[in-house]
Short mmCIF file of C-alpha atoms in Angstrom, two decimals:
data_model
loop_
_atom_site.label_atom_id
_atom_site.label_comp_id
_atom_site.label_asym_id
_atom_site.label_seq_id
_atom_site.Cartn_x
_atom_site.Cartn_y
_atom_site.Cartn_z
CA MET A 30 8.08 -27.06 9.43
CA PRO A 31 4.85 -26.51 8.74
CA ILE A 32 3.66 -25.70 5.25
CA SER A 33 -0.56 -25.48 5.62
CA TYR A 34 -1.39 -21.68 4.75
CA SER A 35 -4.47 -19.57 6.01
CA THR A 36 -6.40 -16.93 4.81
CA ARG A 37 -8.75 -16.89 7.46
CA HIS A 38 -9.50 -15.25 10.92
CA LEU A 39 -7.42 -15.38 13.36
CA PRO A 40 -9.64 -17.23 15.84
CA VAL A 41 -11.29 -14.70 18.43
CA SER A 42 -9.82 -16.29 21.30
CA PHE A 43 -6.48 -14.97 19.58
CA LEU A 44 -7.38 -11.72 19.09
CA PHE A 45 -8.75 -11.16 22.21
CA ILE A 46 -5.00 -11.75 23.66
CA VAL A 47 -3.54 -9.75 21.00
CA SER A 48 -5.86 -6.79 22.31
CA ALA A 49 -5.18 -7.13 25.67
CA THR A 50 -1.97 -6.86 25.15
CA VAL A 51 -1.58 -4.33 22.42
CA GLY A 52 -3.70 -2.53 25.48
CA ALA A 53 -1.15 -3.57 27.81
CA LEU A 54 1.87 -2.26 26.41
CA PHE A 55 0.97 1.33 26.12
CA VAL A 56 2.31 1.27 29.86
CA THR A 57 5.40 -0.77 29.01
CA PRO A 58 8.65 0.96 26.93
CA LEU A 59 9.34 0.12 23.76
CA HIS A 60 11.44 -2.40 23.33
CA ALA A 61 15.14 -1.85 24.34
CA GLY A 62 17.94 -1.74 22.21
CA VAL A 63 15.91 -1.74 18.84
CA SER A 64 16.03 1.84 17.35
CA ARG A 65 12.60 2.49 15.11
CA VAL A 66 13.57 3.21 11.12
CA ASP A 67 12.03 6.56 9.56
CA ASP A 68 10.63 5.52 6.85
CA ASP A 69 9.73 8.53 4.76
CA GLU A 70 12.28 8.09 2.13
CA VAL A 71 10.66 4.45 0.43
CA ARG A 72 6.99 5.30 0.79
CA ARG A 73 5.95 4.22 -2.24
CA VAL A 74 2.12 5.83 -1.68
CA ASP A 75 3.30 8.99 0.38
CA ASP A 76 2.47 11.18 -2.96
CA ASP A 77 -0.85 11.22 -1.24
CA ARG A 78 0.19 11.53 2.13
CA PRO A 79 -1.51 14.87 3.35
CA ARG A 80 0.92 16.85 5.78
CA THR A 81 -1.19 20.15 5.15
CA ALA A 82 -5.18 20.52 6.52
CA PRO A 83 -7.70 20.03 3.43
CA ARG A 84 -8.02 23.63 3.96
CA GLY A 85 -6.94 26.44 2.28
CA ASP A 86 -6.95 28.08 -1.17
CA VAL A 87 -9.78 27.51 -3.60
CA ILE A 88 -9.46 24.97 -6.13
CA ARG A 89 -11.40 25.14 -9.30
CA SER A 90 -13.20 22.61 -10.04
CA ARG A 91 -12.80 22.51 -13.93
CA GLY A 92 -10.09 23.64 -16.68
CA THR A 93 -8.11 22.13 -19.17
CA VAL A 94 -5.31 19.80 -19.36
CA THR A 95 -2.68 21.90 -20.57
CA SER A 96 0.00 18.96 -19.98
CA VAL A 97 0.52 15.43 -18.93
CA LEU A 98 4.13 15.68 -16.22
CA THR A 99 3.63 11.76 -15.16
CA PRO A 100 1.09 9.17 -15.28
CA ASP A 101 -0.70 10.03 -12.31
CA GLN A 102 -0.47 14.06 -12.73
CA PHE A 103 -1.24 16.86 -14.90
CA LEU A 104 -0.96 20.78 -15.29
CA LEU A 105 -3.97 22.08 -15.17
CA ASP A 106 -5.10 25.56 -16.94
CA GLY A 107 -1.21 26.28 -16.93
CA ARG A 108 -0.89 26.82 -13.32
CA THR A 109 -2.07 23.65 -11.12
CA ILE A 110 -0.26 20.39 -10.71
CA VAL A 111 -3.14 18.03 -9.84
CA ARG A 112 -2.73 14.51 -8.83
CA LEU A 113 -4.72 11.40 -9.44
CA ALA A 114 -5.97 10.51 -6.40
CA GLY A 115 -6.73 7.15 -5.34
CA ILE A 116 -3.95 5.24 -7.54
CA HIS A 117 -0.71 5.42 -8.06
CA GLY A 118 1.56 5.59 -11.96
CA PRO A 119 5.00 4.74 -11.79
CA ILE A 120 7.06 7.07 -12.34
CA ALA A 121 10.82 7.01 -14.68
CA ASP A 122 12.74 7.86 -11.12
CA GLU A 123 11.50 5.02 -9.07
CA PRO A 124 13.96 2.13 -8.58
CA LYS A 125 11.88 -0.76 -9.80
CA ARG A 126 12.28 -1.65 -13.60
CA ILE A 127 11.19 -4.78 -15.67
CA GLY A 128 12.88 -4.66 -18.65
CA ASP A 129 12.33 -1.01 -20.75
CA ASP A 130 8.66 -1.02 -20.38
CA TYR A 131 7.50 -0.76 -16.33
CA TYR A 132 8.73 2.88 -16.91
CA GLY A 133 8.28 2.78 -20.80
CA ALA A 134 6.44 5.55 -22.45
CA ASP A 135 3.36 3.21 -22.44
CA ARG A 136 2.54 4.82 -19.17
CA LEU A 137 2.79 8.69 -19.80
CA ARG A 138 1.26 7.69 -23.10
CA ALA A 139 -2.12 6.45 -21.82
CA LEU A 140 -2.71 9.66 -19.95
CA ARG A 141 -1.63 11.80 -22.44
CA GLU A 142 -4.35 10.53 -24.98
CA LEU A 143 -7.14 10.26 -21.96
CA VAL A 144 -6.76 13.81 -20.75
CA GLU A 145 -4.35 16.02 -22.77
CA GLY A 146 -5.89 19.43 -24.13
CA LYS A 147 -9.11 18.43 -22.93
CA PRO A 148 -12.00 20.02 -20.69
CA VAL A 149 -12.16 17.81 -17.32
CA ARG A 150 -13.91 18.16 -14.22
CA LEU A 151 -12.45 17.60 -10.73
CA GLU A 152 -14.21 15.85 -7.18
CA PHE A 153 -12.61 15.88 -4.01
CA GLY A 154 -12.00 13.80 -1.23
CA THR A 155 -11.46 14.96 2.61
CA TYR A 156 -8.13 16.45 1.89
CA GLN A 157 -8.13 18.83 -1.64
CA LYS A 158 -3.97 18.69 -1.30
CA ASP A 159 -0.83 16.64 -0.48
CA GLY A 160 2.21 17.50 1.54
CA TYR A 161 3.81 18.90 -2.06
CA GLY A 162 0.72 21.52 -2.59
CA ARG A 163 -0.63 19.18 -5.46
CA VAL A 164 -4.22 19.09 -5.83
CA LEU A 165 -5.40 15.14 -4.90
CA ALA A 166 -8.53 14.77 -7.15
CA TYR A 167 -10.71 12.11 -8.56
CA VAL A 168 -10.82 13.83 -12.42
CA PHE A 169 -14.26 13.07 -15.21
CA LEU A 170 -14.11 13.96 -18.89
CA GLU A 171 -16.93 15.62 -19.81
CA ASP A 172 -18.39 12.42 -21.28
CA GLY A 173 -18.14 10.91 -18.33
CA THR A 174 -14.87 8.95 -18.55
CA TYR A 175 -13.46 8.54 -15.17
CA VAL A 176 -10.01 8.97 -15.73
CA ASN A 177 -8.47 7.56 -12.22
CA LEU A 178 -10.30 4.69 -12.67
CA ARG A 179 -9.84 4.27 -16.19
CA MET A 180 -5.72 4.33 -15.85
CA VAL A 181 -5.71 0.87 -13.26
CA GLU A 182 -8.37 -0.47 -15.12
CA LEU A 183 -5.56 -0.38 -18.65
CA GLY A 184 -3.09 -1.50 -16.15
CA HIS A 185 -1.17 1.63 -16.40
CA ALA A 186 -1.86 2.65 -11.94
CA LEU A 187 -1.90 0.57 -9.16
CA ALA A 188 -4.91 0.51 -6.95
CA ALA A 189 -3.35 2.81 -3.93
CA CYS A 190 -6.21 4.31 -2.01
CA THR A 191 -5.44 5.15 1.34
CA PRO A 192 -7.17 6.02 5.12
CA ALA A 193 -7.13 9.86 3.96
CA ASN A 194 -9.05 9.83 0.79
CA PRO A 195 -11.14 6.63 0.86
CA ARG A 196 -13.25 6.90 -2.32
CA ASP A 197 -13.60 4.23 -4.64
CA CYS A 198 -11.37 1.91 -3.11
CA ARG A 199 -13.35 -0.91 -3.87
CA LYS A 200 -13.56 0.22 -7.88
CA PHE A 201 -9.89 0.68 -7.76
CA ILE A 202 -9.03 -2.86 -6.09
CA GLU A 203 -11.44 -4.65 -8.29
CA ALA A 204 -10.26 -2.87 -11.49
CA GLN A 205 -6.56 -4.06 -10.36
CA LYS A 206 -7.57 -7.50 -10.02
CA ALA A 207 -9.12 -7.13 -13.74
CA ALA A 208 -6.40 -5.88 -14.82
CA VAL A 209 -3.76 -8.49 -13.24
CA ALA A 210 -6.40 -11.16 -14.81
CA ALA A 211 -6.07 -9.75 -18.33
CA ARG A 212 -2.49 -9.08 -17.71
CA ARG A 213 -2.92 -5.35 -19.24
CA GLY A 214 -0.54 -2.80 -19.05
CA LEU A 215 1.86 -2.86 -16.18
CA TRP A 216 0.34 -6.31 -15.53
CA SER A 217 1.38 -8.09 -18.86
CA ALA A 218 5.15 -9.50 -18.41
CA ASP A 219 4.69 -13.08 -16.98
CA ASP A 220 6.80 -12.16 -14.07
CA ASN A 221 4.14 -9.43 -12.55
CA VAL A 222 1.38 -12.00 -12.35
CA ALA A 223 1.86 -14.28 -9.47
CA THR A 224 -1.08 -13.03 -7.90
CA ALA A 225 -2.82 -16.68 -7.62
CA ALA A 226 0.56 -18.57 -5.88
CA PRO A 227 0.30 -21.52 -4.15
CA ALA A 228 1.28 -22.34 -0.54
CA PRO A 229 4.59 -21.49 0.00
CA GLY A 230 6.87 -24.89 0.10
CA ALA A 231 9.71 -25.61 2.95
CA ARG A 232 12.08 -24.65 0.22
CA ASP A 233 10.66 -21.32 -0.94
CA LEU A 234 10.98 -20.32 3.05
CA ILE A 235 13.90 -19.03 5.08
CA PRO A 236 13.28 -19.38 9.29
CA VAL A 237 14.78 -16.42 11.01
CA LYS A 238 14.19 -15.03 14.33
CA VAL A 239 12.53 -11.90 15.38
CA GLN A 240 14.76 -9.71 17.46
CA GLY A 241 12.38 -6.85 17.66
CA VAL A 242 9.31 -4.77 15.57
CA LEU A 243 10.34 -1.40 14.41
CA ASP A 244 7.03 -0.31 13.10
CA GLY A 245 3.83 -1.38 11.50
CA ASP A 246 5.69 -2.82 8.61
CA THR A 247 9.41 -3.04 9.47
CA ILE A 248 10.99 -6.10 11.38
CA GLN A 249 14.66 -6.32 12.35
CA LEU A 250 15.77 -9.57 12.88
CA ALA A 251 18.11 -11.82 15.82
CA ASP A 252 21.36 -10.98 13.62
CA GLY A 253 20.46 -7.45 12.89
CA THR A 254 18.90 -7.43 9.11
CA VAL A 255 16.17 -5.12 8.83
CA VAL A 256 12.96 -6.83 7.00
CA ARG A 257 10.49 -4.54 5.11
CA TYR A 258 7.51 -5.84 5.02
CA ILE A 259 6.54 -6.27 1.24
CA GLY A 260 2.99 -4.71 -0.23
CA ILE A 261 1.86 -2.88 2.56
CA ASP A 262 2.10 0.65 4.18
CA ALA A 263 1.41 1.16 7.92
CA PRO A 264 0.45 4.48 9.23
CA GLU A 265 2.82 6.99 10.91
CA GLU A 266 2.76 9.51 13.68
CA ASP A 267 3.22 12.23 11.17
CA GLN A 268 0.02 11.34 8.74
CA LEU A 269 -2.07 13.80 9.69
CA TYR A 270 -4.87 11.36 9.06
CA VAL A 271 -4.49 8.93 11.40
CA SER A 272 -6.37 9.29 14.67
CA GLY A 273 -5.01 9.22 17.77
CA SER A 274 -2.44 6.51 18.70
CA ILE A 275 -3.23 4.35 15.51
CA ALA A 276 0.13 4.10 14.28
CA ASP A 277 1.28 2.84 17.67
CA GLN A 278 -1.70 0.35 17.75
CA ALA A 279 -0.07 -0.60 14.23
CA MET A 280 3.58 -1.26 15.65
CA ARG A 281 2.05 -2.84 18.87
CA TYR A 282 0.15 -5.64 17.19
CA ASN A 283 3.06 -6.21 14.54
CA ARG A 284 5.04 -6.78 18.10
CA VAL A 285 2.44 -9.06 19.44
CA LEU A 286 2.47 -11.28 16.56
CA LEU A 287 5.78 -11.41 15.59
CA GLU A 288 8.40 -10.06 18.09
CA ASN A 289 11.14 -12.83 19.96
CA ARG A 290 8.92 -15.38 17.32
CA ARG A 291 10.30 -17.37 14.64
CA VAL A 292 9.10 -16.61 11.21
CA TRP A 293 9.94 -17.61 7.93
CA LEU A 294 10.76 -14.74 4.82
CA GLU A 295 9.68 -15.68 1.52
CA TYR A 296 11.30 -13.20 -1.07
CA ASP A 297 9.70 -12.22 -3.92
CA LEU A 298 11.74 -11.34 -7.69
CA GLU A 299 13.28 -7.95 -5.72
CA ARG A 300 14.95 -8.59 -2.79
CA LYS A 301 16.17 -5.02 -1.42
CA ASP A 302 14.85 -1.47 -1.24
CA PRO A 303 16.56 1.48 -2.02
CA ARG A 304 17.76 2.06 2.22
CA GLY A 305 19.31 -1.92 2.07
CA ARG A 306 16.44 -3.32 3.82
CA ASP A 307 15.27 -6.60 3.21
CA LEU A 308 11.52 -7.04 1.16
CA ALA A 309 9.74 -9.93 2.46
CA TRP A 310 6.87 -11.74 2.49
CA VAL A 311 6.68 -12.49 6.32
CA TRP A 312 5.19 -16.03 7.61
CA PHE A 313 4.32 -16.98 11.43
CA GLU A 314 2.78 -19.75 12.49
CA TYR A 315 -0.25 -20.25 14.41
CA ASN A 316 -1.72 -23.71 15.54
CA GLY A 317 0.30 -25.27 13.14
CA VAL A 318 -0.42 -23.23 10.34
CA LEU A 319 1.13 -20.21 8.51
CA ARG A 320 -0.16 -17.32 8.25
CA LEU A 321 0.95 -14.10 6.12
CA ALA A 322 1.69 -10.84 8.58
CA GLN A 323 0.96 -8.79 5.74
CA ALA A 324 -2.33 -10.53 5.42
CA ASP A 325 -3.14 -9.88 9.71
CA MET A 326 -1.66 -6.14 9.48
CA VAL A 327 -4.27 -5.37 6.88
CA ARG A 328 -7.34 -7.63 7.91
CA GLN A 329 -7.20 -5.94 11.18
CA GLY A 330 -6.94 -2.44 9.69
CA PHE A 331 -3.77 -1.52 10.47
CA ALA A 332 -2.36 -1.17 7.79
CA TRP A 333 -2.94 -0.73 3.17
CA VAL A 334 -1.95 -2.59 0.37
CA ALA A 335 0.62 -0.78 -1.42
CA VAL A 336 1.66 -3.41 -4.23
CA PHE A 337 4.16 -2.59 -6.63
CA PRO A 338 5.29 -5.10 -9.75
CA PRO A 339 7.22 -6.64 -9.74
CA ASN A 340 6.86 -7.90 -6.02
CA THR A 341 3.39 -9.08 -6.63
CA ARG A 342 3.05 -12.84 -5.27
CA ARG A 343 0.31 -12.65 -2.87
CA LEU A 344 -1.30 -9.89 -4.01
CA ASN A 345 -5.08 -11.27 -4.14
CA MET A 346 -4.82 -12.10 -0.39
CA LEU A 347 -3.90 -8.33 0.52
CA LEU A 348 -6.40 -7.33 -1.43
CA GLN A 349 -9.14 -9.73 -0.28
CA ALA A 350 -8.25 -8.84 3.23
CA GLN A 351 -8.62 -5.10 2.66
CA GLN A 352 -11.64 -5.46 1.18
CA GLU A 353 -12.68 -7.13 4.59
CA ALA A 354 -10.84 -4.39 7.19
CA ILE A 355 -12.82 -1.40 4.83
CA ALA A 356 -16.24 -3.35 4.88
CA ALA A 357 -16.04 -3.88 8.78
CA GLY A 358 -14.70 -0.03 9.62
CA ARG A 359 -11.69 -1.59 10.89
CA GLY A 360 -8.78 0.40 12.51
CA ILE A 361 -7.85 3.09 9.98
CA TRP A 362 -11.25 2.23 7.99
CA LYS A 363 -13.55 3.22 10.93
CA THR A 364 -15.70 6.10 10.47
CA GLU A 365 -16.73 8.26 12.92
#
């Protein structure tokens, strides 16, 4: 069983075959016997998911923060809920915990110290509101402090930029890398900082057979086990920023990579999500070298990074892949 691995692009010849196969698959039926899993419950960054058009009521661009609600939300002028765009602040009712601190008071206290009772200026991306009616904004203090970025720099929030509002994605990614390296905030626990993990060895990997691909970030094994990819989110048809058939392309690319193939699962610290699905890093072999499926999906623009502690083992690989995809304008990052 191969134990070398690669973070490089797949060869052009392989990608040509994949592209041709993906195109051909548009006229073929979906995998018989495998039902699609709706991922509406476990999406960890769907707070930013716009389910309504960007037009609507006029939104105030200035105001005073009345109170902080969560590490990424506050009340503006006593009536408007503002959600910090491009980042994710863990909140108390989410399932992942590390001791008493990951969802402790530090996250909330940090945002309160930054903004509570202070005047702020709001800037907006493509979408000004999310599906819950909250304002999505990039927030600045009077002294120029960029609140969204500062929360990531302090390690109190995660980079969670999406194609809906991709502004400053590179800044958030670089700030998160620096916070990880300095072990700030969320990244201070040793269990969280596994982002430069070595190549997986044979004893770390579990060989399995993939029966079918359910979507761009979920597969089903031959024994019926459903595996949700750690570390990424793939587009779904109900997300307004998905252009044309990009969600279907993501699923089909994933299918070409893995369906009916032998793969290897690498588990991180948490092995199950709230719906009972396995959480794993998924490796496949190409020319005798192990490749990370998540990184390939992100690099080709068919998914974006959504890594949450403590499952951070391959974070650096994913961040690098996303930077490549954004720079090249691939898939979900394509600009007209």
